Amino acid sequence: GENVEQHPSTLSVQEGDSAVIKCTYSDSASNYFPWYKQELGKGPQLIIDIRSNVGEKKDQRIAVTLNKTAKHFSLHITETQPEDSAVYFCAAYKGYSTLTFGKGTMLLVSP
Amino acid sequence: DSGVTQTPKHLITATGQRVTLRCSPRSGDLSVYWYQQSLDQGLQFLIQYYNGEERAKGNILERFSAQQFPDLHSELNLSSLELGDSALYFCASSAAEAPDTGELFFGEGSRLTVL
């Protein structure tokens, strides 16, 4: 089955800095890659997603890039704010399969 | 608030016991997913139901079972509990059958502690 590796497991940045979280996947047939944010005491929430026919997608301060050849995708958060502190999960999916999550990255943004 | 309701929020029980976790999906959502979250394993997919039928199955133990009822709520039954079953169990719902055609909305989880 699909295997998703996520790095780093923890990331500490200063407010205003950029943060980058990277994921690799094993199944070249995967074609949908969402990112979820989990705040303390809550369930994960979708923040952005990308499909295999697109190389980059942006939504205000967050962006996701996808390299199908290398089978990796990344989440970029610019101008980080304390409220960005959370656990971020990447995931991969192909048709007739299941959504497979990485193990998560704890992002801490210090004021 | 995602609109997905999970009960109970916390549950403490002993090894060998059986528990039932309940999930009420968002109004109108036909898909229900169950995930197990532990510190070292992240989010592990257990099972998905779509409109009452099992659609996908992950690494769900034989001691675990689930079902989706005609009113679309779902229950996850965990039996012969072991210490290693202690985890946060999430339910998610979606309007779509597949994860790539509809956003998954997660509940706040049920934290199970097995002593």
Coordinates of N, CA and C in Angstrom, one line a residue:
Chain A
G1 N 0.8 -1.2 0.0 CA 0.0 0.0 0.0 C 0.8 1.2 0.0
E2 N 0.2 2.4 0.0 CA 0.8 3.7 0.0 C 1.6 3.9 1.3
N3 N 2.7 4.6 1.2 CA 3.5 4.9 2.4 C 3.9 6.4 2.3
V4 N 3.5 7.2 3.3 CA 3.8 8.6 3.3 C 4.8 9.0 4.4
E5 N 5.9 9.5 4.0 CA 6.9 10.0 5.0 C 6.8 11.5 5.1
Q6 N 6.9 12.0 6.3 CA 6.8 13.4 6.6 C 7.9 13.9 7.4
H7 N 8.5 15.1 7.0 CA 9.6 15.7 7.8 C 9.5 17.2 7.8
P8 N 9.9 17.9 8.9 CA 10.4 17.3 10.1 C 9.3 16.9 11.0
S9 N 9.6 16.2 12.1 CA 8.5 15.8 13.0 C 8.2 17.0 13.9
T10 N 9.1 17.9 14.2 CA 8.9 19.2 14.9 C 9.6 20.3 14.2
L11 N 9.0 21.5 14.3 CA 9.6 22.6 13.6 C 9.3 23.9 14.4
S12 N 10.3 24.6 14.8 CA 10.1 25.8 15.6 C 10.6 27.0 14.8
V13 N 9.8 28.0 14.7 CA 10.2 29.2 13.9 C 9.8 30.4 14.7
Q14 N 10.4 31.6 14.3 CA 10.0 32.8 14.9 C 8.8 33.4 14.1
E15 N 8.0 34.2 14.8 CA 6.9 34.8 14.1 C 7.4 35.7 12.9
G16 N 6.8 35.5 11.8 CA 7.2 36.2 10.6 C 8.1 35.4 9.7
D17 N 8.7 34.4 10.2 CA 9.5 33.5 9.3 C 8.6 32.6 8.5
S18 N 9.3 31.9 7.5 CA 8.6 30.9 6.7 C 8.8 29.6 7.3
A19 N 7.9 28.7 7.0 CA 8.0 27.3 7.5 C 7.7 26.4 6.3
V20 N 8.5 25.3 6.2 CA 8.3 24.4 5.1 C 8.3 22.9 5.7
I21 N 7.3 22.2 5.3 CA 7.1 20.8 5.7 C 7.1 20.0 4.4
K22 N 7.9 18.9 4.5 CA 8.0 18.1 3.3 C 7.5 16.6 3.5
C23 N 6.9 16.1 2.4 CA 6.4 14.7 2.4 C 6.8 14.0 1.1
T24 N 7.0 12.7 1.3 CA 7.3 11.9 0.1 C 6.2 10.7 0.2
Y25 N 5.9 10.3 -1.0 CA 4.9 9.2 -1.1 C 5.5 8.1 -2.0
S26 N 5.0 6.9 -1.8 CA 5.6 5.7 -2.5 C 4.9 5.3 -3.8
D27 N 3.6 5.5 -3.8 CA 2.8 5.0 -5.0 C 2.7 6.1 -6.0
S28 N 3.3 5.8 -7.2 CA 3.3 6.8 -8.3 C 1.8 7.0 -8.8
A29 N 0.9 6.2 -8.5 CA -0.5 6.3 -8.9 C -1.3 7.3 -8.1
S30 N -0.7 7.7 -7.0 CA -1.4 8.7 -6.1 C -1.6 10.0 -6.8
N31 N -2.8 10.6 -6.7 CA -3.0 11.8 -7.5 C -3.7 12.9 -6.8
Y32 N -3.9 12.7 -5.5 CA -4.6 13.7 -4.7 C -3.8 13.9 -3.4
F33 N -3.4 15.1 -3.0 CA -2.6 15.3 -1.9 C -3.1 16.5 -1.0
P34 N -3.9 16.2 0.1 CA -4.4 17.2 0.9 C -3.4 17.4 2.1
W35 N -3.6 18.6 2.7 CA -2.9 18.9 4.0 C -3.9 19.3 5.0
Y36 N -3.7 18.7 6.2 CA -4.6 19.0 7.3 C -3.9 19.7 8.5
K37 N -4.6 20.5 9.2 CA -4.1 21.2 10.4 C -4.9 20.8 11.6
Q38 N -4.2 20.3 12.6 CA -4.8 19.9 13.8 C -4.4 20.8 15.0
E39 N -5.3 21.6 15.5 CA -5.1 22.4 16.7 C -5.3 21.6 17.9
L40 N -4.7 22.0 19.0 CA -4.8 21.2 20.3 C -6.2 21.0 20.7
G41 N -6.5 19.7 20.9 CA -7.9 19.3 21.4 C -8.9 19.3 20.3
K42 N -8.5 19.4 19.1 CA -9.5 19.4 18.0 C -9.1 18.3 16.9
G43 N -10.1 18.1 16.0 CA -9.8 17.2 14.9 C -9.1 17.9 13.8
P44 N -8.4 17.1 12.9 CA -7.7 17.7 11.8 C -8.7 18.5 10.9
Q45 N -8.2 19.5 10.2 CA -9.1 20.3 9.3 C -8.3 20.6 8.0
L46 N -9.0 20.4 6.9 CA -8.3 20.6 5.6 C -8.0 22.0 5.4
I47 N -6.7 22.3 5.0 CA -6.3 23.7 4.8 C -6.0 23.9 3.3
I48 N -5.5 22.9 2.6 CA -5.2 23.1 1.2 C -5.0 21.7 0.6
D49 N -5.2 21.6 -0.7 CA -5.0 20.3 -1.4 C -4.5 20.6 -2.8
I50 N -3.9 19.6 -3.4 CA -3.4 19.7 -4.7 C -3.5 18.4 -5.4
R51 N -3.8 18.5 -6.7 CA -3.9 17.2 -7.5 C -2.7 17.1 -8.4
S52 N -2.6 15.9 -9.0 CA -1.3 15.6 -9.7 C -1.2 16.3 -11.0
N53 N -2.2 16.9 -11.5 CA -2.1 17.7 -12.7 C -1.7 19.1 -12.5
V54 N -1.4 19.5 -11.3 CA -1.0 20.8 -10.9 C 0.3 20.8 -10.2
G55 N 1.2 21.7 -10.4 CA 2.5 21.7 -9.8 C 2.6 22.6 -8.5
E56 N 1.7 23.6 -8.4 CA 1.7 24.5 -7.3 C 0.3 25.1 -7.1
K57 N 0.0 25.3 -5.8 CA -1.3 25.9 -5.5 C -1.1 26.8 -4.3
K58 N -1.7 28.0 -4.4 CA -1.5 29.0 -3.3 C -2.9 29.4 -2.7
D59 N -2.9 29.7 -1.4 CA -4.1 30.3 -0.8 C -3.6 31.2 0.3
Q60 N -3.5 32.5 0.0 CA -3.0 33.5 0.9 C -1.6 33.2 1.4
R61 N -1.4 32.9 2.7 CA 0.0 32.6 3.2 C 0.4 31.2 3.0
I62 N -0.4 30.3 2.6 CA 0.0 28.9 2.4 C 0.1 28.5 1.0
A63 N 1.0 27.6 0.7 CA 1.2 27.1 -0.7 C 1.6 25.7 -0.6
V64 N 1.3 24.9 -1.6 CA 1.7 23.6 -1.7 C 2.3 23.4 -3.1
T65 N 3.5 22.6 -3.1 CA 4.1 22.3 -4.4 C 4.2 20.8 -4.5
L66 N 4.1 20.3 -5.7 CA 4.2 18.9 -6.0 C 5.2 18.6 -7.1
N67 N 6.0 17.6 -6.8 CA 7.0 17.1 -7.8 C 6.7 15.6 -8.0
K68 N 5.9 15.3 -9.1 CA 5.5 14.0 -9.4 C 6.7 13.0 -9.7
T69 N 7.6 13.6 -10.3 CA 8.8 12.8 -10.7 C 9.5 12.2 -9.5
A70 N 9.7 13.1 -8.6 CA 10.4 12.8 -7.3 C 9.5 12.2 -6.3
K71 N 8.2 12.3 -6.5 CA 7.2 11.8 -5.6 C 7.3 12.5 -4.2
H72 N 7.4 13.8 -4.3 CA 7.3 14.5 -3.0 C 6.5 15.8 -3.2
F73 N 6.0 16.3 -2.1 CA 5.2 17.5 -2.1 C 5.4 18.2 -0.7
S74 N 5.3 19.5 -0.8 CA 5.7 20.4 0.4 C 4.6 21.4 0.7
L75 N 4.5 21.7 1.9 CA 3.7 22.8 2.4 C 4.5 24.0 2.8
H76 N 4.2 25.2 2.3 CA 5.0 26.4 2.6 C 4.0 27.4 3.3
I77 N 4.4 27.8 4.5 CA 3.7 28.8 5.2 C 4.6 30.1 5.3
T78 N 4.1 31.2 4.8 CA 4.9 32.4 4.9 C 4.3 33.3 6.0
E79 N 5.2 34.2 6.4 CA 4.8 35.2 7.5 C 4.0 34.5 8.6
T80 N 4.7 33.5 9.2 CA 4.0 32.7 10.2 C 3.5 33.6 11.4
Q81 N 2.4 33.1 12.0 CA 1.8 33.8 13.1 C 1.6 32.8 14.2
P82 N 1.6 33.2 15.5 CA 1.4 32.3 16.6 C 0.2 31.3 16.4
E83 N -0.9 31.8 15.7 CA -2.0 30.9 15.5 C -1.8 29.9 14.5
D84 N -0.6 29.9 13.8 CA -0.3 28.8 12.9 C 0.3 27.6 13.7
S85 N 0.6 27.8 14.9 CA 1.1 26.7 15.8 C 0.0 25.6 15.8
A86 N 0.4 24.4 15.4 CA -0.5 23.2 15.3 C 0.3 22.0 14.8
V87 N -0.4 20.9 14.7 CA 0.2 19.8 14.0 C -0.3 19.7 12.6
Y88 N 0.6 19.6 11.7 CA 0.2 19.5 10.2 C 0.4 18.1 9.7
F89 N -0.6 17.6 9.0 CA -0.5 16.3 8.4 C -0.6 16.4 6.9
C90 N 0.3 15.7 6.2 CA 0.1 15.6 4.7 C -0.6 14.2 4.5
A91 N -1.1 14.0 3.3 CA -1.8 12.8 3.0 C -1.7 12.5 1.5
A92 N -1.9 11.3 1.1 CA -1.9 10.9 -0.3 C -3.0 10.0 -0.6
Y93 N -3.6 10.1 -1.8 CA -4.7 9.2 -2.2 C -4.7 8.9 -3.7
K94 N -5.0 7.6 -4.0 CA -5.3 7.2 -5.4 C -6.7 6.6 -5.4
G95 N -7.3 6.5 -6.5 CA -8.6 6.0 -6.7 C -8.7 4.6 -6.2
Y96 N -9.9 4.3 -5.6 CA -10.2 3.0 -5.1 C -9.3 2.5 -4.0
S97 N -8.7 3.5 -3.3 CA -7.8 3.2 -2.2 C -8.2 3.9 -1.0
T98 N -7.3 4.2 -0.1 CA -7.6 4.9 1.1 C -6.7 6.2 1.2
L99 N -7.1 7.1 2.0 CA -6.3 8.3 2.3 C -5.3 8.0 3.3
T100 N -4.0 8.1 2.9 CA -2.9 7.7 3.8 C -2.3 8.9 4.3
F101 N -2.1 9.1 5.6 CA -1.5 10.2 6.3 C -0.1 10.0 6.6
G102 N 0.7 11.1 6.6 CA 2.0 11.1 7.2 C 1.8 11.2 8.7
K103 N 2.9 11.1 9.5 CA 2.9 11.0 10.9 C 2.8 12.4 11.6
G104 N 2.8 13.4 10.8 CA 2.5 14.8 11.3 C 3.8 15.6 11.7
T105 N 3.7 16.9 11.6 CA 4.7 17.8 12.0 C 4.1 18.8 13.0
M106 N 4.8 18.9 14.2 CA 4.3 19.9 15.1 C 5.1 21.2 14.9
L107 N 4.3 22.2 14.5 CA 4.9 23.5 14.2 C 4.6 24.4 15.4
L108 N 5.7 25.1 15.9 CA 5.6 26.0 17.0 C 6.1 27.3 16.5
V109 N 5.2 28.4 16.5 CA 5.6 29.7 16.1 C 5.7 30.6 17.4
S110 N 6.9 31.0 17.6 CA 7.2 31.8 18.8 C 7.1 33.3 18.5
P111 N 6.4 34.1 19.4 CA 6.2 35.5 19.1 C 7.5 36.3 19.2
Chain B
D1 N -16.5 24.5 14.7 CA -17.2 23.3 14.9 C -17.4 22.7 13.5
S2 N -17.0 21.4 13.4 CA -17.0 20.7 12.1 C -18.4 20.2 11.8
G3 N -19.2 20.1 12.8 CA -20.6 19.5 12.6 C -20.6 18.0 12.8
V4 N -19.4 17.4 13.1 CA -19.4 16.0 13.3 C -19.3 15.8 14.9
T5 N -20.2 15.0 15.4 CA -20.3 14.8 16.8 C -19.8 13.4 17.2
Q6 N -18.9 13.3 18.1 CA -18.4 12.0 18.6 C -18.7 11.9 20.1
T7 N -19.1 10.7 20.5 CA -19.3 10.5 21.9 C -18.8 9.1 22.3
P8 N -18.3 8.8 23.5 CA -18.0 9.9 24.5 C -16.7 10.6 24.1
K9 N -16.4 11.7 24.7 CA -15.1 12.4 24.5 C -14.0 11.7 25.2
H10 N -14.3 11.1 26.3 CA -13.2 10.4 27.1 C -13.8 9.1 27.6
L11 N -13.0 8.1 27.6 CA -13.4 6.8 28.1 C -12.2 6.1 28.7
I12 N -12.4 5.6 30.0 CA -11.4 4.9 30.6 C -12.0 3.5 31.0
T13 N -11.2 2.5 30.6 CA -11.7 1.1 30.8 C -10.6 0.2 31.1
A14 N -10.9 -1.1 31.3 CA -9.8 -2.0 31.7 C -9.6 -3.0 30.5
T15 N -8.4 -3.6 30.6 CA -8.1 -4.6 29.5 C -9.2 -5.7 29.5
G16 N -9.4 -6.2 28.3 CA -10.4 -7.3 28.2 C -11.8 -6.8 28.0
Q17 N -12.1 -5.5 28.3 CA -13.4 -5.0 28.1 C -13.8 -4.6 26.7
R18 N -15.0 -4.2 26.5 CA -15.6 -3.8 25.2 C -16.2 -2.4 25.3
V19 N -15.9 -1.6 24.3 CA -16.5 -0.3 24.3 C -17.1 0.0 22.9
T20 N -18.0 1.0 22.9 CA -18.6 1.4 21.6 C -18.4 2.9 21.5
L21 N -17.9 3.4 20.4 CA -17.7 4.8 20.1 C -18.8 5.2 19.1
R22 N -19.3 6.3 19.3 CA -20.4 6.7 18.4 C -20.1 8.0 17.6
C23 N -20.5 8.1 16.4 CA -20.3 9.2 15.5 C -21.5 9.6 14.8
S24 N -21.9 10.9 14.9 CA -22.9 11.5 14.1 C -22.3 12.4 13.1
P25 N -22.5 12.1 11.8 CA -21.9 12.9 10.7 C -22.6 14.2 10.5
R26 N -22.0 15.1 9.8 CA -22.6 16.3 9.4 C -23.9 16.0 8.6
S27 N -24.9 16.8 8.8 CA -26.2 16.6 8.1 C -26.0 16.4 6.6
G28 N -26.5 15.3 6.1 CA -26.4 15.1 4.7 C -25.2 14.3 4.2
D29 N -24.2 14.2 5.1 CA -23.0 13.5 4.6 C -23.3 12.0 4.6
L30 N -22.8 11.3 3.6 CA -23.1 9.9 3.4 C -21.9 9.0 3.8
S31 N -20.7 9.6 3.8 CA -19.5 8.9 4.1 C -19.1 9.1 5.6
V32 N -18.7 8.0 6.2 CA -18.1 8.1 7.5 C -16.8 7.3 7.5
Y33 N -15.8 8.0 8.1 CA -14.5 7.4 8.2 C -14.1 7.3 9.7
W34 N -13.4 6.2 10.0 CA -12.8 6.1 11.3 C -11.3 6.0 11.3
Y35 N -10.6 6.8 12.1 CA -9.2 6.8 12.2 C -8.8 6.7 13.6
Q36 N -7.6 6.0 13.8 CA -7.0 5.9 15.1 C -5.7 6.8 15.1
Q37 N -5.6 7.6 16.2 CA -4.4 8.4 16.3 C -3.7 8.1 17.5
S38 N -2.4 7.7 17.4 CA -1.5 7.4 18.5 C -0.3 8.3 18.3
L39 N 0.5 8.5 19.4 CA 1.6 9.4 19.3 C 2.6 8.9 18.3
D40 N 2.9 7.6 18.2 CA 4.0 7.1 17.3 C 3.5 6.7 15.9
Q41 N 2.2 6.6 15.7 CA 1.7 6.1 14.4 C 1.0 7.1 13.7
G42 N 0.7 8.3 14.2 CA 0.0 9.3 13.5 C -1.5 8.8 13.3
L43 N -2.1 9.3 12.1 CA -3.5 8.9 11.8 C -3.5 7.6 11.0
Q44 N -4.1 6.6 11.6 CA -4.2 5.3 10.9 C -5.6 5.1 10.5
F45 N -5.8 4.9 9.2 CA -7.2 4.6 8.7 C -7.7 3.3 9.1
L46 N -8.9 3.2 9.6 CA -9.5 2.0 10.1 C -10.5 1.5 9.0
I47 N -11.5 2.3 8.8 CA -12.6 1.8 7.9 C -13.5 3.0 7.5
Q48 N -14.1 2.8 6.3 CA -15.0 3.8 5.7 C -16.3 3.2 5.3
Y49 N -17.4 3.9 5.6 CA -18.7 3.5 5.2 C -19.3 4.6 4.3
Y50 N -20.0 4.1 3.3 CA -20.7 5.1 2.4 C -22.1 4.7 2.3
N51 N -23.0 5.5 2.8 CA -24.5 5.2 2.7 C -24.8 3.8 3.2
G52 N -24.2 3.4 4.3 CA -24.6 2.2 4.9 C -23.7 1.0 4.5
E53 N -22.9 1.1 3.5 CA -22.1 0.0 3.0 C -20.6 0.3 3.3
E54 N -19.9 -0.8 3.6 CA -18.5 -0.7 3.8 C -17.8 -0.4 2.4
R55 N -17.0 0.7 2.4 CA -16.4 1.1 1.1 C -14.9 0.8 1.1
A56 N -14.3 1.0 2.2 CA -12.8 0.8 2.3 C -12.4 0.3 3.7
K57 N -11.4 -0.5 3.7 CA -11.0 -1.1 5.0 C -9.5 -0.9 5.1
G58 N -9.0 -0.4 6.2 CA -7.6 -0.3 6.5 C -7.1 -1.4 7.4
N59 N -6.1 -1.0 8.2 CA -5.5 -2.0 9.1 C -6.4 -2.1 10.4
I60 N -7.6 -2.5 10.2 CA -8.5 -2.6 11.4 C -8.4 -4.0 12.0
L61 N -8.2 -4.1 13.3 CA -8.0 -5.4 13.9 C -9.3 -6.2 13.9
E62 N -9.2 -7.5 14.0 CA -10.4 -8.3 14.0 C -11.2 -8.1 15.2
R63 N -10.6 -7.6 16.3 CA -11.3 -7.3 17.6 C -12.2 -6.0 17.4
F64 N -11.9 -5.3 16.3 CA -12.7 -4.1 16.1 C -13.7 -4.3 15.0
S65 N -14.9 -3.7 15.1 CA -15.9 -3.7 14.1 C -16.6 -2.4 14.1
A66 N -17.3 -2.1 13.0 CA -18.0 -0.9 12.8 C -19.2 -1.1 12.0
Q67 N -20.1 -0.2 12.0 CA -21.3 -0.2 11.1 C -21.8 1.2 11.0
Q68 N -22.6 1.4 9.9 CA -23.3 2.6 9.7 C -24.7 2.3 9.6
F69 N -25.5 3.0 10.3 CA -26.9 2.7 10.5 C -27.7 3.5 9.4
P70 N -29.0 3.1 9.2 CA -29.8 3.8 8.2 C -29.9 5.3 8.4
D71 N -29.8 5.8 9.7 CA -29.8 7.3 9.9 C -28.4 7.9 9.6
L72 N -27.5 7.1 9.2 CA -26.1 7.5 8.8 C -25.2 7.6 10.0
H73 N -25.6 7.5 11.2 CA -24.6 7.6 12.3 C -23.9 6.3 12.3
S74 N -22.7 6.3 12.9 CA -21.8 5.1 12.8 C -21.3 4.8 14.2
E75 N -21.1 3.5 14.4 CA -20.5 3.1 15.7 C -19.2 2.2 15.4
L76 N -18.2 2.4 16.3 CA -17.0 1.6 16.2 C -17.0 0.8 17.5
N77 N -17.0 -0.5 17.4 CA -16.9 -1.4 18.5 C -15.5 -1.9 18.7
L78 N -15.0 -1.8 19.9 CA -13.7 -2.3 20.2 C -13.8 -3.3 21.3
S79 N -13.3 -4.5 21.1 CA -13.5 -5.6 22.1 C -12.2 -6.2 22.5
S80 N -12.2 -6.9 23.6 CA -11.0 -7.6 24.2 C -9.9 -6.6 24.2
L81 N -10.2 -5.4 24.8 CA -9.2 -4.3 24.7 C -7.9 -4.6 25.4
E82 N -6.9 -4.1 24.7 CA -5.5 -4.2 25.2 C -4.9 -2.8 25.5
L83 N -3.8 -2.8 26.3 CA -3.2 -1.5 26.6 C -2.9 -0.7 25.3
G84 N -2.4 -1.4 24.3 CA -2.0 -0.8 23.1 C -3.2 -0.1 22.3
D85 N -4.4 -0.4 22.7 CA -5.6 0.2 22.0 C -5.8 1.6 22.5
S86 N -5.1 2.0 23.6 CA -5.3 3.4 24.1 C -4.9 4.4 23.0
A87 N -5.8 5.2 22.6 CA -5.5 6.2 21.5 C -6.7 7.1 21.4
L88 N -6.5 8.1 20.5 CA -7.6 9.0 20.1 C -8.3 8.4 18.9
Y89 N -9.6 8.2 18.9 CA -10.3 7.7 17.8 C -11.1 8.8 17.1
F90 N -10.8 9.1 15.9 CA -11.5 10.1 15.2 C -12.5 9.5 14.2
C91 N -13.6 10.2 14.1 CA -14.6 10.0 13.0 C -14.5 11.2 12.1
A92 N -14.7 11.0 10.8 CA -14.8 12.1 9.8 C -15.9 11.7 8.9
S93 N -16.6 12.8 8.4 CA -17.6 12.6 7.5 C -17.4 13.4 6.2
S94 N -18.0 13.0 5.1 CA -17.9 13.7 3.9 C -19.2 13.4 3.1
A95 N -19.5 14.4 2.2 CA -20.6 14.3 1.3 C -20.4 13.3 0.2
A96 N -19.1 13.1 -0.1 CA -18.7 12.3 -1.3 C -18.3 10.9 -0.9
E97 N -18.2 10.1 -1.9 CA -17.8 8.7 -1.7 C -16.3 8.5 -1.5
A98 N -15.6 9.3 -2.3 CA -14.1 9.2 -2.3 C -13.5 10.4 -1.6
P99 N -12.3 10.2 -1.0 CA -11.6 11.4 -0.3 C -11.2 12.5 -1.3
D100 N -11.1 12.2 -2.6 CA -10.6 13.3 -3.5 C -11.8 14.0 -4.1
T101 N -13.0 13.7 -3.8 CA -14.1 14.4 -4.4 C -15.0 15.1 -3.3
G102 N -14.5 15.1 -2.1 CA -15.2 15.8 -1.0 C -14.4 15.9 0.2
E103 N -14.4 17.0 0.8 CA -13.6 17.3 2.0 C -14.0 16.4 3.2
L104 N -13.0 15.9 3.9 CA -13.3 15.2 5.1 C -13.4 16.2 6.3
F105 N -14.5 16.1 7.1 CA -14.7 16.9 8.2 C -14.6 16.0 9.5
F106 N -13.6 16.3 10.3 CA -13.3 15.5 11.5 C -14.0 16.0 12.7
G107 N -14.4 15.0 13.5 CA -14.9 15.3 14.9 C -13.8 15.6 15.8
E108 N -14.1 15.9 17.1 CA -13.0 16.2 18.0 C -12.4 14.9 18.7
G109 N -12.9 13.8 18.3 CA -12.3 12.5 18.8 C -12.8 12.0 20.1
S110 N -12.6 10.7 20.2 CA -12.9 10.0 21.5 C -11.6 9.5 22.0
R111 N -11.2 9.9 23.2 CA -10.0 9.5 23.8 C -10.2 8.2 24.6
L112 N -9.6 7.1 24.2 CA -9.8 5.9 25.0 C -8.5 5.6 25.7
T113 N -8.7 5.3 27.0 CA -7.6 4.9 27.9 C -7.9 3.5 28.4
V114 N -7.0 2.5 28.1 CA -7.2 1.2 28.6 C -6.2 0.9 29.7
L115 N -6.6 0.6 30.9 CA -5.8 0.4 32.1 C -5.6 -1.1 32.4

